[in-house]
Amino acid sequence: MKKKILITRKIMDSAEERLKSNFDVLLNEKDIPIKNEDFAKIADQYDGMICSGWDKLDKNFFNQLNNKLQIIAGIGIGYDNIDVESAKNKKIIVTNSPNKSNDAVAEVTIFLLIGAARKAYEGIKMVKSDKWKEKKIDWTDFMLGQSISNKTLGIIGMGRIGRVVAKRAKAFGMKVFYYDPLKQDKKFKKTNLKKLIEISDVISIHAHVNEQTKYIINKKNLKLTKKKPIIINTSRGELVKEDDIIWALKNKLISGYGADVVEKEFIDIRKSPIIKNINDYNIIVTPHIGGMTYQGQLRAYNYAVDKFKK
Ligand code: NAD
């Protein structure tokens, strides 16, 4: 009898077909997140599962499982939505899909960096609303942004994506510093968090969220800024206390904020202070598209599919 695999959100057809050739597969056809209260009951009927960041696999979920589920292959990087300890206690293997989109996320980081430096969101809004045509332009003041060339970039978290961002930034002549308590990269200068915040024109965050890193950018740290930096976050919303970012923008301690992720993104995006204030400050946000390239997504889906053994 074939093993049964549940796919909680739609994946690319070719990866789904590969899985179907060896397993009995159920795809969540409606492609809307399965309700928390039903989730364990459904998952309990499968030998394996491919899940997404929208699925909350907490202690309660694992406590309700009997012993059928053996493997959970997550699409994405990290395990923020999975209680890995509870999975381990139940002897369930949990995997994720790192390294599939490092270049793609780094590219979106650079895009947001330049976008915030050149006030791209305000500019595009102006063109789309036709106000550009009507505007009497004061050339001494119109859309004045900053060049990023030769500026100082501070990277928080010099891992797989942080390193690619550092290399790309060097091509713009940026001086790169990083803070990472666990990793070394001899090609770039390591420093502590306080110094990094003080010296940076741009700060880009590339760590995972955990107890040490949650709200690593907060009011206390923002008060240390000296160069009105732009802050970029393509990692996870909860690395930044967004209310404090708005406070820092209002008080001109920072000159812009660019993000591909927001606080409360997986609960209700409308509750994010960044989204609420997007029209009032120099903020540019993309809708979590860092890893969203055809090639990167397909690599991640195939990587998950390869985790299942007949
Ligand atoms: P990684 O594990 O390779 O790198 C994370 C780095 O953070 C490591 O070098 C680690 O030593 C460092 N770190 C650990 N604790 C730290 C601390 N207290 N302060 C500073 N640094 C610390 O991870 P990665 O693959 O480079 O992913 C980085 C982030 O990008 C993750 O949050 C991931 O979820 C996110 N991501 C986003 C997208 C997107 O679509 N926007 C796509 C992929 C990954």
Tab-separated table of C-alpha atoms in Angstrom, residues 67-301:
chain	number	residue	atom	x	y	z
A	67	ASN	CA	1.705	7.866	15.725
A	68	LYS	CA	1.069	7.826	11.969
A	69	LEU	CA	2.740	11.056	10.833
A	70	GLN	CA	6.472	10.457	10.368
A	71	ILE	CA	7.781	13.412	8.391
A	72	ILE	CA	6.935	17.079	7.862
A	73	ALA	CA	8.664	18.852	4.959
A	74	GLY	CA	8.308	22.599	5.316
A	75	ILE	CA	8.523	24.960	2.347
A	76	GLY	CA	10.645	27.964	3.316
A	77	ILE	CA	13.543	28.711	5.596
A	78	GLY	CA	13.567	28.180	9.340
A	79	TYR	CA	11.020	26.637	11.637
A	80	ASP	CA	9.214	29.688	13.074
A	81	ASN	CA	5.824	27.990	12.632
A	82	ILE	CA	6.812	24.520	13.872
A	83	ASP	CA	7.430	23.411	17.454
A	84	VAL	CA	10.456	21.314	16.550
A	85	GLU	CA	10.919	20.060	20.134
A	86	SER	CA	7.394	18.586	20.203
A	87	ALA	CA	7.997	17.007	16.793
A	88	LYS	CA	11.204	15.451	18.107
A	89	ASN	CA	9.393	14.039	21.135
A	90	LYS	CA	6.955	12.369	18.743
A	91	LYS	CA	9.898	11.129	16.605
A	92	ILE	CA	8.628	13.112	13.601
A	93	ILE	CA	11.311	14.307	11.160
A	94	VAL	CA	11.017	17.994	10.268
A	95	THR	CA	12.814	19.530	7.297
A	96	ASN	CA	12.869	22.969	5.664
A	97	SER	CA	14.214	24.218	2.344
A	98	PRO	CA	17.189	26.547	2.870
A	99	ASN	CA	19.609	27.681	0.160
A	100	LYS	CA	17.018	27.617	-2.609
A	101	SER	CA	16.651	31.394	-3.075
A	102	ASN	CA	19.683	33.107	-1.552
A	103	ASP	CA	20.374	35.159	-4.693
A	104	ALA	CA	16.702	36.008	-5.136
A	105	VAL	CA	16.282	37.282	-1.549
A	106	ALA	CA	19.537	39.237	-1.818
A	107	GLU	CA	18.255	40.869	-5.020
A	108	VAL	CA	15.032	41.978	-3.317
A	109	THR	CA	17.127	43.312	-0.424
A	110	ILE	CA	19.170	45.472	-2.813
A	111	PHE	CA	15.977	46.529	-4.606
A	112	LEU	CA	14.438	47.714	-1.309
A	113	LEU	CA	17.676	49.359	-0.280
A	114	ILE	CA	17.804	51.450	-3.438
A	115	GLY	CA	14.023	51.867	-3.371
A	116	ALA	CA	14.119	53.407	0.112
A	117	ALA	CA	17.203	55.506	-0.683
A	118	ARG	CA	15.493	56.952	-3.792
A	119	LYS	CA	11.959	57.205	-2.302
A	120	ALA	CA	10.667	54.835	-4.973
A	121	TYR	CA	7.278	54.159	-3.374
A	122	GLU	CA	6.435	57.878	-3.208
A	123	GLY	CA	7.648	58.365	-6.780
A	124	ILE	CA	5.700	55.471	-8.272
A	125	LYS	CA	2.568	56.556	-6.396
A	126	MET	CA	2.971	60.066	-7.815
A	127	VAL	CA	3.279	58.796	-11.404
A	128	LYS	CA	0.337	56.413	-11.062
A	129	SER	CA	-1.928	59.072	-9.574
A	130	ASP	CA	-1.090	61.521	-12.377
A	131	LYS	CA	0.125	64.092	-9.819
A	132	TRP	CA	3.520	64.188	-11.500
A	133	LYS	CA	2.042	65.896	-14.559
A	134	GLU	CA	0.242	68.485	-12.452
A	135	LYS	CA	3.106	69.197	-10.103
A	136	LYS	CA	5.014	72.451	-10.329
A	137	ILE	CA	8.455	71.087	-9.641
A	138	ASP	CA	10.895	72.737	-7.278
A	139	TRP	CA	14.145	71.212	-8.542
A	140	THR	CA	15.976	72.067	-5.324
A	141	ASP	CA	13.658	69.811	-3.379
A	142	PHE	CA	11.936	67.371	-5.759
A	143	MET	CA	12.294	63.729	-4.675
A	144	LEU	CA	15.786	64.236	-3.344
A	145	GLY	CA	17.140	60.873	-2.311
A	146	GLN	CA	20.508	59.463	-1.371
A	147	SER	CA	23.055	57.546	-3.400
A	148	ILE	CA	24.098	54.273	-1.791
A	149	SER	CA	27.521	54.252	-3.458
A	150	ASN	CA	30.387	54.306	-0.979
A	151	LYS	CA	28.019	54.266	2.007
A	152	THR	CA	28.364	51.935	4.992
A	153	LEU	CA	26.170	48.857	5.154
A	154	GLY	CA	25.707	47.014	8.451
A	155	ILE	CA	24.461	43.442	8.134
A	156	ILE	CA	22.829	41.724	11.098
A	157	GLY	CA	23.225	37.969	10.551
A	158	MET	CA	26.027	36.976	8.174
A	159	GLY	CA	24.508	33.670	7.060
A	160	ARG	CA	23.648	32.383	3.606
A	161	ILE	CA	21.606	35.392	2.474
A	162	GLY	CA	23.564	38.011	4.453
A	163	ARG	CA	26.757	36.972	2.646
A	164	VAL	CA	25.205	37.337	-0.817
A	165	VAL	CA	23.846	40.782	0.107
A	166	ALA	CA	27.326	41.775	1.308
A	167	LYS	CA	28.888	40.760	-2.028
A	168	ARG	CA	26.242	42.584	-4.064
A	169	ALA	CA	26.618	45.717	-1.919
A	170	LYS	CA	30.383	45.709	-2.482
A	171	ALA	CA	29.708	46.095	-6.195
A	172	PHE	CA	28.103	49.449	-5.338
A	173	GLY	CA	31.248	50.439	-3.482
A	174	MET	CA	29.560	50.011	-0.113
A	175	LYS	CA	31.716	49.407	2.954
A	176	VAL	CA	30.303	46.304	4.630
A	177	PHE	CA	30.322	45.530	8.371
A	178	TYR	CA	28.434	42.740	10.060
A	179	TYR	CA	27.231	41.578	13.434
A	180	ASP	CA	26.834	37.849	13.960
A	181	PRO	CA	27.557	36.206	17.334
A	182	LEU	CA	27.959	32.757	15.751
A	183	LYS	CA	29.596	33.149	12.322
A	184	GLN	CA	32.787	34.634	10.911
A	185	ASP	CA	33.401	35.875	7.396
A	186	LYS	CA	36.965	37.031	6.893
A	187	LYS	CA	36.078	38.982	3.738
A	188	PHE	CA	34.067	41.502	5.769
A	189	LYS	CA	34.592	43.390	9.032
A	190	LYS	CA	32.898	42.005	12.099
A	191	THR	CA	31.667	44.358	14.803
A	192	ASN	CA	29.239	44.459	17.718
A	193	LEU	CA	25.596	45.457	17.396
A	194	LYS	CA	25.974	48.847	19.091
A	195	LYS	CA	28.847	49.913	16.845
A	196	LEU	CA	27.095	48.578	13.735
A	197	ILE	CA	24.034	50.705	14.463
A	198	GLU	CA	26.193	53.765	15.108
A	199	ILE	CA	28.284	53.593	11.937
A	200	SER	CA	25.774	52.358	9.345
A	201	ASP	CA	24.049	54.353	6.608
A	202	VAL	CA	22.018	51.235	5.868
A	203	ILE	CA	21.226	48.353	8.217
A	204	SER	CA	19.993	45.099	6.709
A	205	ILE	CA	18.693	42.235	8.826
A	206	HIS	CA	19.382	38.617	7.829
A	207	ALA	CA	18.929	36.567	11.007
A	208	HIS	CA	16.197	34.113	12.015
A	209	VAL	CA	13.665	35.053	14.673
A	210	ASN	CA	14.358	33.469	18.041
A	211	GLU	CA	14.462	34.585	21.677
A	212	GLN	CA	17.744	36.466	21.106
A	213	THR	CA	16.790	38.160	17.861
A	214	LYS	CA	13.091	39.005	18.327
A	215	TYR	CA	12.794	42.818	18.182
A	216	ILE	CA	16.562	43.156	17.724
A	217	ILE	CA	15.736	46.537	16.196
A	218	ASN	CA	13.850	48.429	18.878
A	219	LYS	CA	13.621	51.924	20.382
A	220	LYS	CA	16.699	51.411	22.581
A	221	ASN	CA	18.858	50.450	19.589
A	222	LEU	CA	17.324	53.039	17.285
A	223	LYS	CA	18.439	55.742	19.743
A	224	LEU	CA	22.044	54.699	18.979
A	225	THR	CA	21.817	55.671	15.295
A	226	LYS	CA	24.071	58.505	14.220
A	227	LYS	CA	23.718	58.597	10.438
A	228	LYS	CA	19.925	58.457	9.961
A	229	PRO	CA	20.234	54.997	8.439
A	230	ILE	CA	17.792	53.251	6.168
A	231	ILE	CA	16.697	49.944	7.676
A	232	ILE	CA	15.939	46.918	5.515
A	233	ASN	CA	14.224	43.738	6.641
A	234	THR	CA	13.746	40.843	4.242
A	235	SER	CA	13.938	38.193	6.973
A	236	ARG	CA	10.945	38.114	9.336
A	237	GLY	CA	8.660	40.901	10.600
A	238	GLU	CA	9.233	40.084	14.261
A	239	LEU	CA	12.943	40.955	14.094
A	240	VAL	CA	11.839	44.576	14.182
A	241	LYS	CA	9.514	46.357	16.614
A	242	GLU	CA	7.534	48.160	13.958
A	243	ASP	CA	5.947	50.686	16.332
A	244	ASP	CA	9.495	51.766	17.197
A	245	ILE	CA	10.403	52.059	13.501
A	246	ILE	CA	7.468	54.432	13.009
A	247	TRP	CA	8.591	56.365	16.086
A	248	ALA	CA	12.137	56.589	14.649
A	249	LEU	CA	10.845	57.746	11.233
A	250	LYS	CA	8.662	60.367	12.918
A	251	ASN	CA	11.604	61.618	14.987
A	252	LYS	CA	13.952	61.501	11.963
A	253	LEU	CA	16.363	59.056	13.604
A	254	ILE	CA	16.172	56.937	10.470
A	255	SER	CA	15.527	58.087	6.909
A	256	GLY	CA	13.638	55.126	5.493
A	257	TYR	CA	12.413	51.600	5.964
A	258	GLY	CA	12.260	48.845	3.354
A	259	ALA	CA	10.712	45.463	4.052
A	260	ASP	CA	9.648	42.278	2.343
A	261	VAL	CA	8.133	40.972	5.591
A	262	VAL	CA	5.989	42.603	8.271
A	263	GLU	CA	4.995	41.971	11.874
A	264	LYS	CA	1.862	39.837	12.260
A	265	GLU	CA	2.148	38.855	8.596
A	266	PHE	CA	0.907	35.326	9.210
A	267	ILE	CA	-1.911	36.527	11.508
A	268	ASP	CA	-3.318	39.654	9.884
A	269	ILE	CA	-1.163	41.933	7.733
A	270	ARG	CA	-3.486	44.877	8.409
A	271	LYS	CA	-2.297	44.880	12.031
A	272	SER	CA	1.283	45.667	11.035
A	273	PRO	CA	2.232	49.235	12.110
A	274	ILE	CA	4.345	49.488	8.946
A	275	ILE	CA	1.362	48.761	6.705
A	276	LYS	CA	-0.835	51.150	8.704
A	277	ASN	CA	1.658	54.001	8.264
A	278	ILE	CA	2.958	53.232	4.783
A	279	ASN	CA	1.650	56.437	3.213
A	280	ASP	CA	3.006	58.799	5.868
A	281	TYR	CA	6.735	58.042	5.807
A	282	ASN	CA	9.515	56.883	3.483
A	283	ILE	CA	8.541	53.234	3.578
A	284	ILE	CA	8.707	50.668	0.789
A	285	VAL	CA	7.237	47.206	1.212
A	286	THR	CA	7.082	44.188	-1.086
A	287	PRO	CA	4.644	41.352	-0.318
A	288	HIS	CA	7.126	38.671	0.830
A	289	ILE	CA	8.458	38.044	-2.663
A	290	GLY	CA	12.113	37.501	-1.697
A	291	GLY	CA	12.123	33.821	-2.626
A	292	MET	CA	9.432	34.134	-5.259
A	293	THR	CA	11.194	33.259	-8.459
A	294	TYR	CA	10.009	30.379	-10.604
A	295	GLN	CA	13.332	28.570	-10.300
A	296	GLY	CA	13.683	29.107	-6.545
A	297	GLN	CA	10.157	27.955	-5.730
A	298	LEU	CA	10.449	24.890	-7.941
A	299	ARG	CA	13.762	23.997	-6.273
A	300	ALA	CA	12.109	24.314	-2.838
A	301	TYR	CA	9.107	22.149	-3.817
